[in-house]
Coordinates of C-alpha atoms and ligand atoms in Angstrom, one line a residue:
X11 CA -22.6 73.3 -10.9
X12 CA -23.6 69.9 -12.1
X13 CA -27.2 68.6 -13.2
X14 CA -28.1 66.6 -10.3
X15 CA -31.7 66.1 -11.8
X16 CA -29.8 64.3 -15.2
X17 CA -30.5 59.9 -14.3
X18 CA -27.0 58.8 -13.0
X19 CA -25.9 55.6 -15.2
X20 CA -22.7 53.5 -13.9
X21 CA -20.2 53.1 -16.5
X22 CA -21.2 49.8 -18.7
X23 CA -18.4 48.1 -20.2
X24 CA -18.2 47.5 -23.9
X25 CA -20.6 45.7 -25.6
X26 CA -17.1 43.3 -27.0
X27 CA -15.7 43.2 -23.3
X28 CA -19.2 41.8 -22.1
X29 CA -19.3 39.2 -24.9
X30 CA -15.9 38.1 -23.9
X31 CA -17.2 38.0 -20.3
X32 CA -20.2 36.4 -20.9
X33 CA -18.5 33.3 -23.3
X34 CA -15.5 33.6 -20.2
X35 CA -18.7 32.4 -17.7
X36 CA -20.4 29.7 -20.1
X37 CA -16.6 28.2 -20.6
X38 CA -15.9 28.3 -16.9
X39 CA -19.5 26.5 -16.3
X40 CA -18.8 23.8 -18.4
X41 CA -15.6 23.1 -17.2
X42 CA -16.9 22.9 -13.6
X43 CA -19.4 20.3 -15.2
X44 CA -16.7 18.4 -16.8
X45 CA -15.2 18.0 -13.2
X46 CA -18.8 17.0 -12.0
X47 CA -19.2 14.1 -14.3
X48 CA -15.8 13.0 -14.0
X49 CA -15.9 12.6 -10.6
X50 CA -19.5 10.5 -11.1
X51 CA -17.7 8.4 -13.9
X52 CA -15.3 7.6 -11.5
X53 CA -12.4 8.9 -13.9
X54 CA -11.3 11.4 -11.0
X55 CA -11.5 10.6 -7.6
X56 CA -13.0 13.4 -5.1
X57 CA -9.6 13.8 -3.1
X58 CA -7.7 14.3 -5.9
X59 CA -10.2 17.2 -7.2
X60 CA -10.4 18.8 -3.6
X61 CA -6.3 18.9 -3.5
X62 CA -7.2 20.3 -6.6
X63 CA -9.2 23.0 -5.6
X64 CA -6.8 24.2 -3.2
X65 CA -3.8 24.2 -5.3
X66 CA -5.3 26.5 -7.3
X67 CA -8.5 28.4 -6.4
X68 CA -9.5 29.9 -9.5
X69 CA -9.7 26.8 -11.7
X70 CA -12.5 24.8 -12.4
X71 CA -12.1 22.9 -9.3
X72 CA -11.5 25.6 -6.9
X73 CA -14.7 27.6 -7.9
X74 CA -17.1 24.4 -7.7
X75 CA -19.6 24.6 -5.1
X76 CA -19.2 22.4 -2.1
X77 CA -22.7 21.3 -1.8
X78 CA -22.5 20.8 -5.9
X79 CA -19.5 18.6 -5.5
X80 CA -21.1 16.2 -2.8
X81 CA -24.1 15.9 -5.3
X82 CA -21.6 14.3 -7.7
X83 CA -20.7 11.5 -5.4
X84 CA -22.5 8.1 -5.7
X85 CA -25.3 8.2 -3.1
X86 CA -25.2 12.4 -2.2
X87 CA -28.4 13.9 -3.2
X88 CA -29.6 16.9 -2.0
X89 CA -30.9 16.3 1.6
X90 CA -27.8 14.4 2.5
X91 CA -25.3 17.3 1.0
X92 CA -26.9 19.5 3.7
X93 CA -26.5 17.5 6.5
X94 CA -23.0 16.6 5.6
X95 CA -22.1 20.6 5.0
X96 CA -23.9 21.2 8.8
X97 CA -21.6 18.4 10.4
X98 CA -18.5 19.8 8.5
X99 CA -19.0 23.0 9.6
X100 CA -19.1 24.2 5.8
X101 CA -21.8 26.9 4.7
X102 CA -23.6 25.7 1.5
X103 CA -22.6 29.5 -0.5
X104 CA -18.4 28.2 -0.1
X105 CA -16.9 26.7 -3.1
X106 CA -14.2 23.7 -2.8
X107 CA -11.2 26.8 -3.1
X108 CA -12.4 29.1 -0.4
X109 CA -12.8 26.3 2.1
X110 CA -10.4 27.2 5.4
X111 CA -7.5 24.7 6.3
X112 CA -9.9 23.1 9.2
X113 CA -13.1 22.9 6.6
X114 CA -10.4 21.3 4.0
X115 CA -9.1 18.8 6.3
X116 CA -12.6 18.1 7.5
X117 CA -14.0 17.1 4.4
X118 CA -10.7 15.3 3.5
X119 CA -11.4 13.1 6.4
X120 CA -15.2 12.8 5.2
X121 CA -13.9 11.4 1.7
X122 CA -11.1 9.1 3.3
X123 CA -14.1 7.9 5.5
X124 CA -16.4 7.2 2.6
X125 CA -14.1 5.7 0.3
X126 CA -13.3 2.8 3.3
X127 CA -17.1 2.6 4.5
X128 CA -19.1 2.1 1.5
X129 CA -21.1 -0.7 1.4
X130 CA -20.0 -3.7 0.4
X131 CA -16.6 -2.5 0.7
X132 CA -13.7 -3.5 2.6
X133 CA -11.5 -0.7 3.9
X134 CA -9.0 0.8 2.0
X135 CA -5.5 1.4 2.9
X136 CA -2.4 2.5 1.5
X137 CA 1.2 0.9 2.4
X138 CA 4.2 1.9 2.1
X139 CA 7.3 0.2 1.6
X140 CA 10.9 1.9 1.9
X141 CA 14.0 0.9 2.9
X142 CA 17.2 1.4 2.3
X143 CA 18.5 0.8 -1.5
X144 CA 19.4 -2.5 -2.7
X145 CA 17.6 -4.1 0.6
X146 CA 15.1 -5.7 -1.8
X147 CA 12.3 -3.8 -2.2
X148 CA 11.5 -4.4 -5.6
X149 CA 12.1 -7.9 -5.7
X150 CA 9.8 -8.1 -2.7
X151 CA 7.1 -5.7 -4.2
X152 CA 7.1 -7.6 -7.1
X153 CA 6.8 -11.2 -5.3
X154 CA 3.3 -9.5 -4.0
X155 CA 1.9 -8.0 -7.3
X156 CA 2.5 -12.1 -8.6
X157 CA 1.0 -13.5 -5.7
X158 CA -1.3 -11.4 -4.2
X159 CA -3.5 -10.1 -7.2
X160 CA -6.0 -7.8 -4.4
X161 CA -3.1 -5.6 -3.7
X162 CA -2.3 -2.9 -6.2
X163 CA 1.3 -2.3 -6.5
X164 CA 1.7 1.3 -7.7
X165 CA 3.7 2.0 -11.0
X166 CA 6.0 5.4 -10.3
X167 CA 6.9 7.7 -12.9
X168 CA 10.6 7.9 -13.7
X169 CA 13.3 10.0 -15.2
X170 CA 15.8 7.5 -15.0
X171 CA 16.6 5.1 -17.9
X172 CA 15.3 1.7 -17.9
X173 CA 17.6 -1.2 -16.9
X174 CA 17.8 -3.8 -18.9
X175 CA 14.3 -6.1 -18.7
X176 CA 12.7 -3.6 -16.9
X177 CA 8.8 -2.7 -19.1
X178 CA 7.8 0.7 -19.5
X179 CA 3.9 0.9 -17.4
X180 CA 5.2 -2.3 -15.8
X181 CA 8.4 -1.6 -13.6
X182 CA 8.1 2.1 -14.2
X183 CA 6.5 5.1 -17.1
X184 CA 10.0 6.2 -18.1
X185 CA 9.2 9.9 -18.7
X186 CA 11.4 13.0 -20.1
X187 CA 12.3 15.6 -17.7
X188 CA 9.8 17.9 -19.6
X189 CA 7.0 15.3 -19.0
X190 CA 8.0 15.2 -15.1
X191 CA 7.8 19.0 -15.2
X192 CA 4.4 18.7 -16.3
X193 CA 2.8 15.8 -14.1
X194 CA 4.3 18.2 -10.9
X195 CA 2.6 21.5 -12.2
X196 CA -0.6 19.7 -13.1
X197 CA -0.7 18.3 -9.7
X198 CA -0.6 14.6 -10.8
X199 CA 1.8 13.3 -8.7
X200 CA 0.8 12.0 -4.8
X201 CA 4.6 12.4 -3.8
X202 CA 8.0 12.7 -5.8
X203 CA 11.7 13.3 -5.1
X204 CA 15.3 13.4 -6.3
X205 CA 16.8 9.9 -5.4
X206 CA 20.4 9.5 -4.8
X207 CA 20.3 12.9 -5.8
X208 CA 20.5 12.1 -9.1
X209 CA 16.9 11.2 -11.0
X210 CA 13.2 12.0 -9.8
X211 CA 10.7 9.4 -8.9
X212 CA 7.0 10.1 -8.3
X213 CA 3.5 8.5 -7.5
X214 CA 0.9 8.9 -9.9
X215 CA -1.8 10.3 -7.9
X216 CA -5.3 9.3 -10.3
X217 CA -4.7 5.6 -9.8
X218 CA -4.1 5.3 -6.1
X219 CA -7.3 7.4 -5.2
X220 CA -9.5 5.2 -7.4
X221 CA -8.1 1.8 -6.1
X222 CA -8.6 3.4 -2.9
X223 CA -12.3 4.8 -3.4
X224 CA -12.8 1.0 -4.9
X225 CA -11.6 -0.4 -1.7
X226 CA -8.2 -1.9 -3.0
X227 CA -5.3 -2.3 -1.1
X228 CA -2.5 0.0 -2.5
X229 CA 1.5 -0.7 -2.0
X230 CA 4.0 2.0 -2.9
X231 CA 7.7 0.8 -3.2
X232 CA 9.3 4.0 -2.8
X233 CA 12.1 5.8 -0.9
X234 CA 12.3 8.1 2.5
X235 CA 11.4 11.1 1.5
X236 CA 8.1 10.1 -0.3
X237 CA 7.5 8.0 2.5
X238 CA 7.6 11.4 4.9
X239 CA 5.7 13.1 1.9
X240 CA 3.0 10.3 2.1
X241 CA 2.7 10.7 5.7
X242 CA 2.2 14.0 5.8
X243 CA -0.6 13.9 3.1
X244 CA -2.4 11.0 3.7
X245 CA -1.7 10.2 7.7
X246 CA -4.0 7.3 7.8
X247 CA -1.1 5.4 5.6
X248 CA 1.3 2.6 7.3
X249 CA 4.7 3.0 6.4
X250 CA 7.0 -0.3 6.6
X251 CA 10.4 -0.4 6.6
X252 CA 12.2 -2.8 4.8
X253 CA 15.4 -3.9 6.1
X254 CA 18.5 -5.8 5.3
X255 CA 19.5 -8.8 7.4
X256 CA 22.6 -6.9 8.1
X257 CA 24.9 -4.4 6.4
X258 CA 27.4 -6.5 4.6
X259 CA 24.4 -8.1 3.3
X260 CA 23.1 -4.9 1.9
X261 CA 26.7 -4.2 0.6
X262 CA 26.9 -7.7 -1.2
X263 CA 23.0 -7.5 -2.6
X264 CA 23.7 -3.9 -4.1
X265 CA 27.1 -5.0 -5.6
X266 CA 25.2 -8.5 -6.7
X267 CA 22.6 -6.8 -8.4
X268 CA 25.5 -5.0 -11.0
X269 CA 23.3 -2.2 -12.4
X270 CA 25.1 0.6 -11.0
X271 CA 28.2 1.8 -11.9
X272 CA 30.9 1.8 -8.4
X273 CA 30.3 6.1 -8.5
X274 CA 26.8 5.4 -8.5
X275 CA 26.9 2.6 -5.7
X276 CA 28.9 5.1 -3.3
X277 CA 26.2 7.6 -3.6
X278 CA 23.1 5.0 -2.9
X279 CA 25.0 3.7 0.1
X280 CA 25.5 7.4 1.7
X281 CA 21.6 7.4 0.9
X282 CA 21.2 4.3 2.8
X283 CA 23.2 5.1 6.5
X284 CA 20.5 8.2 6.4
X285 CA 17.3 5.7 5.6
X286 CA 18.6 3.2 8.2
X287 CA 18.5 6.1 10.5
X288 CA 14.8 6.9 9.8
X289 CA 13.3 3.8 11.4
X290 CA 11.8 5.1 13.7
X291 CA 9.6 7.1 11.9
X292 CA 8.0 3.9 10.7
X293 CA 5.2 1.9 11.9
X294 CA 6.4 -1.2 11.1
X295 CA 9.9 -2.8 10.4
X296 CA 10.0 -6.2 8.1
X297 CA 13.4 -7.9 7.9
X298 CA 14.0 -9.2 4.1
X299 CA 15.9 -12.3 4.7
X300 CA 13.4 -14.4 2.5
X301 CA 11.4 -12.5 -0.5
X302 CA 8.7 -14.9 -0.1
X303 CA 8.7 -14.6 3.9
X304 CA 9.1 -10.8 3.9
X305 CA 6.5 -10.4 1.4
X306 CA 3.6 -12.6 3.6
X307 CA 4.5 -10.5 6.3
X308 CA 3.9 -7.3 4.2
X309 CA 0.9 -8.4 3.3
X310 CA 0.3 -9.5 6.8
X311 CA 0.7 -5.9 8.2
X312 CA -1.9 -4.5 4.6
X313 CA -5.0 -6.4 5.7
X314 CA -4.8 -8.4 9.4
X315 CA -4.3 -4.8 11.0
X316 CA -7.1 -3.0 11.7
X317 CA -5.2 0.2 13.0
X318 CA -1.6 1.2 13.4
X319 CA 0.1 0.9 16.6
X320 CA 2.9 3.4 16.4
X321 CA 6.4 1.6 16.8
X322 CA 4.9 -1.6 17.9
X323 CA 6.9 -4.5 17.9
X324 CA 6.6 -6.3 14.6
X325 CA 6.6 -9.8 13.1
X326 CA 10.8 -9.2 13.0
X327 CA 10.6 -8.8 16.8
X328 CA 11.8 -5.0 16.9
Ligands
ATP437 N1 15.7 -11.8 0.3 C1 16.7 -11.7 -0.5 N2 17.7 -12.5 -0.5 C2 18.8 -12.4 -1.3 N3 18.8 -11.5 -2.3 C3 17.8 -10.6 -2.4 C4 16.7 -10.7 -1.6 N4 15.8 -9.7 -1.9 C5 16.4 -9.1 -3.0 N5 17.5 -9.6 -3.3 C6 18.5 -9.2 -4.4 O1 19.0 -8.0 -4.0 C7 19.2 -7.1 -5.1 C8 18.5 -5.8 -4.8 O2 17.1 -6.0 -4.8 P1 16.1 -4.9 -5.4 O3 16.6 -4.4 -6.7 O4 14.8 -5.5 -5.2 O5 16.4 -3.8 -4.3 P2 15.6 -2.4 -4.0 O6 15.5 -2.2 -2.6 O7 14.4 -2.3 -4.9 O8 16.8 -1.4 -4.5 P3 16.7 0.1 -5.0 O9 16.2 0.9 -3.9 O10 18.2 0.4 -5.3 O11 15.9 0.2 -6.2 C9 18.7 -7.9 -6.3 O12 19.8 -8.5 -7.0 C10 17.8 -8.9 -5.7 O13 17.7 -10.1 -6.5
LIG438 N1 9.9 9.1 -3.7 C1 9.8 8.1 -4.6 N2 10.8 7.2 -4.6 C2 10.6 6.2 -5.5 C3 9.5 6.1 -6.4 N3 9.7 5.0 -7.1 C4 10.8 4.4 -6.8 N4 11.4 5.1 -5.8 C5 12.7 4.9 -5.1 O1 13.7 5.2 -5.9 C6 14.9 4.5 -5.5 C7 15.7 4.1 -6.6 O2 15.0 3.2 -7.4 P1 15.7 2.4 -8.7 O3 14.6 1.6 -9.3 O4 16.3 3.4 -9.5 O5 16.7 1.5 -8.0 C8 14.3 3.3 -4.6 O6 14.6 3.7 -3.3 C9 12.9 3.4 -4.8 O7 12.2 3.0 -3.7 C10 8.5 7.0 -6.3 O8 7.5 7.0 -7.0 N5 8.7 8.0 -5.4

């Protein structure tokens, strides 16, 4: 029979397992401050850590408190972290990677708000602007960046060579395939795809969520897909379409421009028919018959509006 008088001791683990434990926790504290202070610096926007947090709940991101989290924010002490967390519906014990999908989408909405509402701000908003290839986009987006210094015209991340002229940071970050690799498993880009289906394309997500917790303006010149990626990520966006005065047009403008081989012009023209048939989806049309005209009325559509009308008739008359 066994001594039931003997003191029952639970089973401690190694005196070496413990240290490694015990350094594991400090590591994983000071990490979770590093994400603190560099959302107070302003080096990493609060969306972009929350997306982060629920991409992967273990990290550093994922197992920061919620109410430790809204202390980091400009203007969130204490007090005002618990009224926020009792109007979100959040309970003060959850960290940013247990929250549920309403909680998450909640406080999404919270940050959104705040980044537009601050004082002294005007509210943000992101544009979009896609089209069909070779309807002008670029030469459009770029008219605004020179003439229309409040709006910040987003530089993508590439895999395709530059053309020549085209600046690496400037008209694109020409990254390696490996590089891509990483900025999509480190969760750095807003939106990317495979264009043409040949090279990838993608937002860098860190600059866009400052500009827009700054209360910038923020244009991104980039294809369908993103556009439906954008949407579906950020639905307070307005997505323009850009299109051509008419198809030969768009035939003539593509063949002008010469940087595509005649293989590579057949494939961005299949592209096109499919963008041309996604109008719909967008809130706004622009006809590009003038850069300079097509770009005021961009610009037009970024700060006059002060909500999106769904499929309203536009400046182009649609
Ligand atoms: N309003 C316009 N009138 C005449 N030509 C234009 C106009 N806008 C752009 N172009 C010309 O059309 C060609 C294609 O323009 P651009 O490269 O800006 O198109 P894009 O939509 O960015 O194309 P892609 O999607 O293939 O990158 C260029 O040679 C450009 O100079
Ligand atoms: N989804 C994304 N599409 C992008 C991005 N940047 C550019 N683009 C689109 O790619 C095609 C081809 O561009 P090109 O410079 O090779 O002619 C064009 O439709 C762009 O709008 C991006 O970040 N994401």
């Amino acid at each position: 029979m066994p001594d039931t008088s003997a003191p029952s001791h639970r089973p401690q683990p190694p005196e070496v397992d413990r240290a490694a434990a015990s350094r594991a926790a400090v590591a994983a504290r000071r990490a979770r401050a590093a994400v603190k202070s560099q959302i107070a610096s302003g080096t990493r926007s609060p969306i972009e850590v929350l997306d982060a947090a629920g991409s992967d709940p273990s990290g550093p991101e994922g197992t920061l408190r919620v109410p430790d989290f809204l202390t980091s924010l400009k203007a969130i002490g204490a007090t005002k972290s618990a009224e926020i967390l009792q109007r979100l519906e959040i309970s003060p014990v959850k960290r940013l990677g247990g929250l549920g999908k309403h909680q998450r989408a909640r406080l999404r909405e919270f940050l959104i708000e705040r980044s537009g509402t601050a004082p002294g701000r005007k509210r943000a908003r992101l544009t979009v602007l896609a089209g069909p290839t070779a309807v002008g986009k670029g030469t459009v987006a770029r008219h605004i960046r020179e003439n229309y210094p409040d709006v910040l015209l987003s530089v993508s991340a590439t895999t395709r060579a530059p053309r020549p002229g085209e600046i690496d940071g400037v008209d694109y970050y020409f990254v390696e395939d490996a590089e891509f690799d990483r900025l999509i498993a480190e969760h750095e880009l807003l939106e990317w795809a495979k264009v043409h289906n040949s090279h990838r394309y993608g937002t860098p997500r860190g600059p866009i969520e400052r500009a827009l917790a700054d209360g910038r303006s923020v244009l991104l010149e980039i294809d369908l897909q993103g556009a439906r990626q954008v949407r579906a990520a950020m639905p307070e966006a307005v997505l323009v379409f850009l299109a051509p005065p008419s198809w030969d047009e768009l035939v003539r403008r593509l063949i002008g421009r010469g940087t595509e081989s005649q293989e590579e012009q057949h494939r961005r023209l299949a592209t096109a028919k499919v963008e041309l048939a996604s109008q719909d989806e967008f809130d706004a049309r622009v006809v590009n018959g003038t850069v300079a005209e097509a770009a005021r009325e961009v610009v037009e559509l970024m700060q006059v509006r002060a909500r999106r009308p769904r499929r309203a008739a536009t400046s182009s008359g649609r």
